[in-house]
Tab-separated table of C-alpha atoms and ligand atoms in Angstrom:
chain	number	residue	atom	x	y	z
A	1	MET	CA	211.614	-88.913	-102.891
A	2	ALA	CA	214.679	-87.420	-100.844
A	3	GLU	CA	213.935	-84.318	-99.168
A	4	ILE	CA	216.979	-81.704	-97.696
A	5	ALA	CA	215.323	-82.478	-93.905
A	6	GLU	CA	216.219	-85.553	-94.209
A	7	ILE	CA	219.596	-85.284	-95.823
A	8	GLN	CA	220.447	-83.223	-92.726
A	9	GLU	CA	219.212	-85.491	-90.174
A	10	ILE	CA	221.309	-88.111	-91.566
A	11	ARG	CA	224.529	-85.783	-91.345
A	12	ARG	CA	224.169	-84.860	-87.958
A	13	LYS	CA	223.900	-88.725	-87.717
A	14	LEU	CA	227.283	-89.327	-89.456
A	15	LYS	CA	229.146	-86.408	-87.654
A	16	LYS	CA	229.425	-88.471	-85.091
A	17	LYS	CA	229.878	-91.886	-86.315
A	18	LEU	CA	232.451	-90.915	-88.866
A	19	ASP	CA	236.492	-89.492	-88.385
A	20	PRO	CA	236.664	-85.882	-88.998
A	21	GLY	CA	238.280	-86.508	-92.394
A	22	ARG	CA	236.078	-89.021	-93.376
A	23	TYR	CA	232.818	-86.830	-92.182
A	24	GLU	CA	234.217	-83.975	-94.592
A	25	HIS	CA	235.211	-86.572	-97.593
A	26	THR	CA	231.559	-87.091	-97.279
A	27	LEU	CA	230.376	-83.715	-97.656
A	28	GLY	CA	232.394	-83.073	-100.511
A	29	VAL	CA	230.986	-86.294	-102.218
A	30	ALA	CA	227.896	-84.739	-101.508
A	31	PHE	CA	227.766	-81.279	-102.962
A	32	THR	CA	229.975	-82.267	-106.129
A	33	ALA	CA	227.572	-85.341	-106.911
A	34	ALA	CA	224.473	-82.434	-106.171
A	35	ALA	CA	226.693	-79.935	-108.851
A	36	LEU	CA	227.014	-82.980	-111.303
A	37	ALA	CA	223.287	-83.915	-110.821
A	38	MET	CA	222.502	-80.288	-112.023
A	39	CYS	CA	224.628	-80.307	-115.088
A	40	HIS	CA	223.280	-84.152	-116.344
A	41	GLY	CA	219.703	-83.692	-115.601
A	42	GLU	CA	219.617	-85.973	-112.545
A	43	ASP	CA	217.623	-85.525	-109.569
A	44	ILE	CA	219.717	-82.952	-107.578
A	45	LEU	CA	218.581	-84.114	-103.827
A	46	LYS	CA	218.464	-87.837	-104.421
A	47	ALA	CA	222.257	-87.521	-105.708
A	48	GLU	CA	223.397	-85.252	-102.313
A	49	LEU	CA	221.767	-88.209	-99.900
A	50	ALA	CA	223.572	-90.966	-101.909
A	51	GLY	CA	226.505	-88.786	-102.070
A	52	THR	CA	226.050	-88.448	-98.234
A	53	LEU	CA	225.355	-91.782	-97.292
A	54	HIS	CA	228.394	-93.340	-99.810
A	55	ASP	CA	230.720	-94.075	-96.575
A	56	CYS	CA	228.309	-94.361	-93.854
A	57	ALA	CA	229.675	-97.766	-93.037
A	58	LYS	CA	233.358	-96.753	-93.096
A	59	TYR	CA	234.455	-96.544	-89.602
A	60	GLY	CA	236.699	-98.557	-87.486
A	61	THR	CA	238.933	-101.331	-89.010
A	62	GLU	CA	238.311	-103.676	-91.508
A	63	ALA	CA	237.779	-106.270	-88.857
A	64	GLU	CA	235.156	-104.538	-86.991
A	65	GLN	CA	233.536	-103.457	-90.523
A	66	LEU	CA	233.172	-107.184	-91.260
A	67	MET	CA	231.717	-107.844	-87.450
A	68	ARG	CA	229.334	-105.293	-88.131
A	69	TYR	CA	228.681	-106.679	-91.477
A	70	ARG	CA	228.099	-110.291	-90.160
A	71	LYS	CA	225.945	-109.151	-87.291
A	72	SER	CA	223.402	-107.513	-89.807
A	73	GLY	CA	222.897	-110.887	-90.623
A	74	GLN	CA	225.071	-110.967	-94.320
A	75	GLU	CA	227.744	-113.378	-94.688
A	76	PRO	CA	230.675	-112.029	-97.040
A	77	GLY	CA	231.019	-113.509	-99.790
A	78	ARG	CA	234.780	-114.893	-101.135
A	79	GLU	CA	234.912	-111.897	-103.023
A	80	ILE	CA	234.346	-108.993	-100.404
A	81	LEU	CA	236.637	-111.481	-98.587
A	82	LEU	CA	239.796	-111.179	-101.155
A	83	SER	CA	238.315	-107.490	-101.367
A	84	PRO	CA	238.052	-105.989	-98.115
A	85	ALA	CA	238.104	-102.326	-99.467
A	86	VAL	CA	234.438	-103.429	-100.826
A	87	LEU	CA	232.776	-104.532	-97.381
A	88	HIS	CA	231.910	-100.739	-96.576
A	89	ALA	CA	230.062	-100.687	-99.689
A	90	LYS	CA	227.875	-103.281	-99.424
A	91	ALA	CA	227.407	-102.651	-95.632
A	92	GLY	CA	226.584	-99.475	-96.248
A	93	ARG	CA	223.716	-100.115	-98.577
A	94	ILE	CA	222.424	-101.844	-95.742
A	95	LEU	CA	222.846	-99.282	-93.319
A	96	ALA	CA	221.453	-96.700	-95.619
A	97	GLU	CA	218.397	-98.886	-95.869
A	98	LYS	CA	217.558	-100.077	-91.935
A	99	LYS	CA	219.623	-97.374	-90.598
A	100	TYR	CA	218.733	-93.910	-92.394
A	101	GLY	CA	215.462	-95.111	-93.780
A	102	VAL	CA	216.625	-95.047	-97.865
A	103	THR	CA	213.940	-96.681	-99.839
A	104	ASP	CA	214.785	-95.598	-103.238
A	105	GLY	CA	216.298	-98.497	-104.639
A	106	ASP	CA	218.651	-96.280	-107.499
A	107	VAL	CA	220.112	-94.347	-103.871
A	108	LEU	CA	220.873	-97.677	-103.038
A	109	ASN	CA	222.700	-99.182	-105.536
A	110	ALA	CA	224.414	-95.734	-105.854
A	111	VAL	CA	226.171	-96.310	-102.105
A	112	GLU	CA	226.642	-100.257	-103.040
A	113	PHE	CA	228.669	-99.827	-106.027
A	114	HIS	CA	230.401	-96.723	-105.668
A	115	THR	CA	233.557	-98.707	-104.946
A	116	THR	CA	233.638	-100.888	-107.525
A	117	GLY	CA	231.292	-99.597	-110.098
A	118	ARG	CA	229.231	-102.493	-112.229
A	119	ALA	CA	227.975	-102.956	-116.037
A	120	GLY	CA	224.766	-101.244	-116.891
A	121	MET	CA	225.344	-98.734	-113.881
A	122	SER	CA	222.378	-95.978	-113.978
A	123	ARG	CA	222.888	-91.668	-114.196
A	124	LEU	CA	222.722	-91.949	-110.304
A	125	GLU	CA	225.247	-94.766	-109.411
A	126	LYS	CA	227.823	-92.916	-112.302
A	127	ILE	CA	227.573	-89.633	-110.586
A	128	VAL	CA	228.106	-91.143	-107.135
A	129	PHE	CA	231.138	-92.912	-108.303
A	130	ILE	CA	232.634	-90.014	-109.956
A	131	ALA	CA	231.840	-87.619	-107.242
A	132	ASP	CA	233.763	-90.171	-104.650
A	133	TYR	CA	237.059	-89.878	-106.775
A	134	ILE	CA	237.298	-85.661	-107.731
A	135	GLU	CA	235.520	-83.826	-104.786
A	136	PRO	CA	237.870	-80.997	-103.783
A	137	GLY	CA	239.876	-82.730	-101.046
A	138	ARG	CA	240.941	-85.412	-103.387
A	139	THR	CA	244.639	-84.968	-104.301
A	140	LYS	CA	246.696	-87.957	-104.771
A	141	ALA	CA	245.431	-88.957	-108.426
A	142	GLU	CA	247.496	-87.186	-111.460
A	143	ASP	CA	245.952	-86.210	-113.936
A	144	LEU	CA	242.967	-84.620	-111.565
A	145	PRO	CA	242.399	-81.483	-113.541
A	146	ARG	CA	241.300	-83.410	-116.830
A	147	ILE	CA	238.820	-85.970	-115.278
A	148	ARG	CA	237.513	-83.543	-112.975
A	149	ARG	CA	236.249	-81.643	-116.515
A	150	LEU	CA	235.383	-84.569	-118.242
A	151	ALA	CA	232.806	-85.032	-115.434
A	152	PHE	CA	231.292	-82.314	-116.222
A	153	THR	CA	231.248	-83.183	-120.051
A	154	ASP	CA	230.548	-87.250	-120.523
A	155	LEU	CA	229.761	-89.718	-117.908
A	156	ASP	CA	230.473	-92.316	-119.781
A	157	ALA	CA	233.956	-91.373	-120.960
A	158	CYS	CA	234.989	-90.154	-116.758
A	159	MET	CA	233.650	-93.239	-115.698
A	160	LEU	CA	236.329	-95.529	-117.978
A	161	GLU	CA	239.226	-93.074	-117.065
A	162	ILE	CA	238.646	-93.516	-113.395
A	163	LEU	CA	238.093	-97.391	-113.897
A	164	ALA	CA	241.399	-97.704	-115.784
A	165	ASP	CA	242.837	-95.863	-113.573
A	166	THR	CA	241.864	-97.873	-110.839
A	167	VAL	CA	242.589	-101.505	-112.519
A	168	ASP	CA	246.365	-100.381	-112.697
A	169	TYR	CA	246.317	-99.171	-109.378
A	170	LEU	CA	245.383	-102.658	-108.178
A	171	LEU	CA	247.562	-104.273	-110.737
A	172	LYS	CA	250.754	-102.041	-109.387
A	173	LYS	CA	249.456	-103.427	-105.523
A	174	ARG	CA	248.852	-106.715	-106.982
A	175	SER	CA	245.640	-106.424	-105.076
A	176	HIS	CA	242.765	-108.728	-105.725
A	177	ILE	CA	240.241	-106.882	-108.260
A	178	HIS	CA	236.729	-107.756	-108.152
A	179	PRO	CA	234.787	-108.833	-110.997
A	180	ASP	CA	232.162	-106.081	-111.031
A	181	THR	CA	235.127	-103.547	-111.351
A	182	LEU	CA	236.325	-105.381	-114.141
A	183	LEU	CA	232.960	-106.033	-115.552
A	184	ALA	CA	232.109	-102.375	-115.619
A	185	LYS	CA	235.221	-101.263	-117.716
A	186	GLY	CA	234.723	-104.113	-120.401
A	187	TYR	CA	230.565	-102.263	-120.299
A	188	PHE	CA	232.475	-98.552	-120.736
A	189	GLU	CA	234.937	-99.764	-123.147
A	190	GLU	CA	232.034	-101.270	-125.170
A	191	ILE	CA	230.041	-97.827	-124.546
A	192	ILE	CA	233.046	-95.430	-126.082
A	193	ARG	CA	233.675	-97.838	-128.973
A	194	GLY	CA	229.780	-97.258	-130.468
A	195	LYS	CA	230.258	-93.480	-129.305
A	196	LYS	CA	233.416	-93.010	-131.830
A	197	SER	CA	232.052	-95.605	-134.608
A	198	ASN	CA	228.843	-93.226	-134.561
A	199	ASP	CA	231.146	-90.049	-135.128
B	12	FE	FE1	233.954	-95.509	-100.383
B	13	FE	FE1	234.020	-92.275	-100.374
């Protein structure tokens, strides 16, 4: 069970680790995740905890992140090496468990999959993924007002919009796309198609 005192303690530690902008973003994701949890009937403190921790490994250069990941006894697979942006999410899960003492598997998955998404995401995972994209400090994505409204009305439709946008962005940049992202996109396309045919 997540408790407020536990979250406060983690926040204090993260403030020392993360750069100020990243820390502000972390607070934004945590309270946006809490608000989405209120709206969609998810455990509010779990959402706040997962939001607080989602970028807990995102500090230092990519090379430093890779070194810390290896030090923790993990060997990054090919997919992680091809998509280095995913590294902080994988490393974040390990830190959340080993350093911050999180035992809840749903919270750990929400940290691990906040960058790529995946097929079969839980409600908590969707909430953290979406909160990362729409928190108040985000300004760059087009269409944010509409995506923000959608987040509070339909998590699955919102997931699909963000994933489609992410895939477009990576294609334009000619970056590698992590397979979990493509699988997630296909998964939410199916769900939305199913919802439409039931109408
Ligand atoms: Fe992140
Ligand atoms: Fe983030």
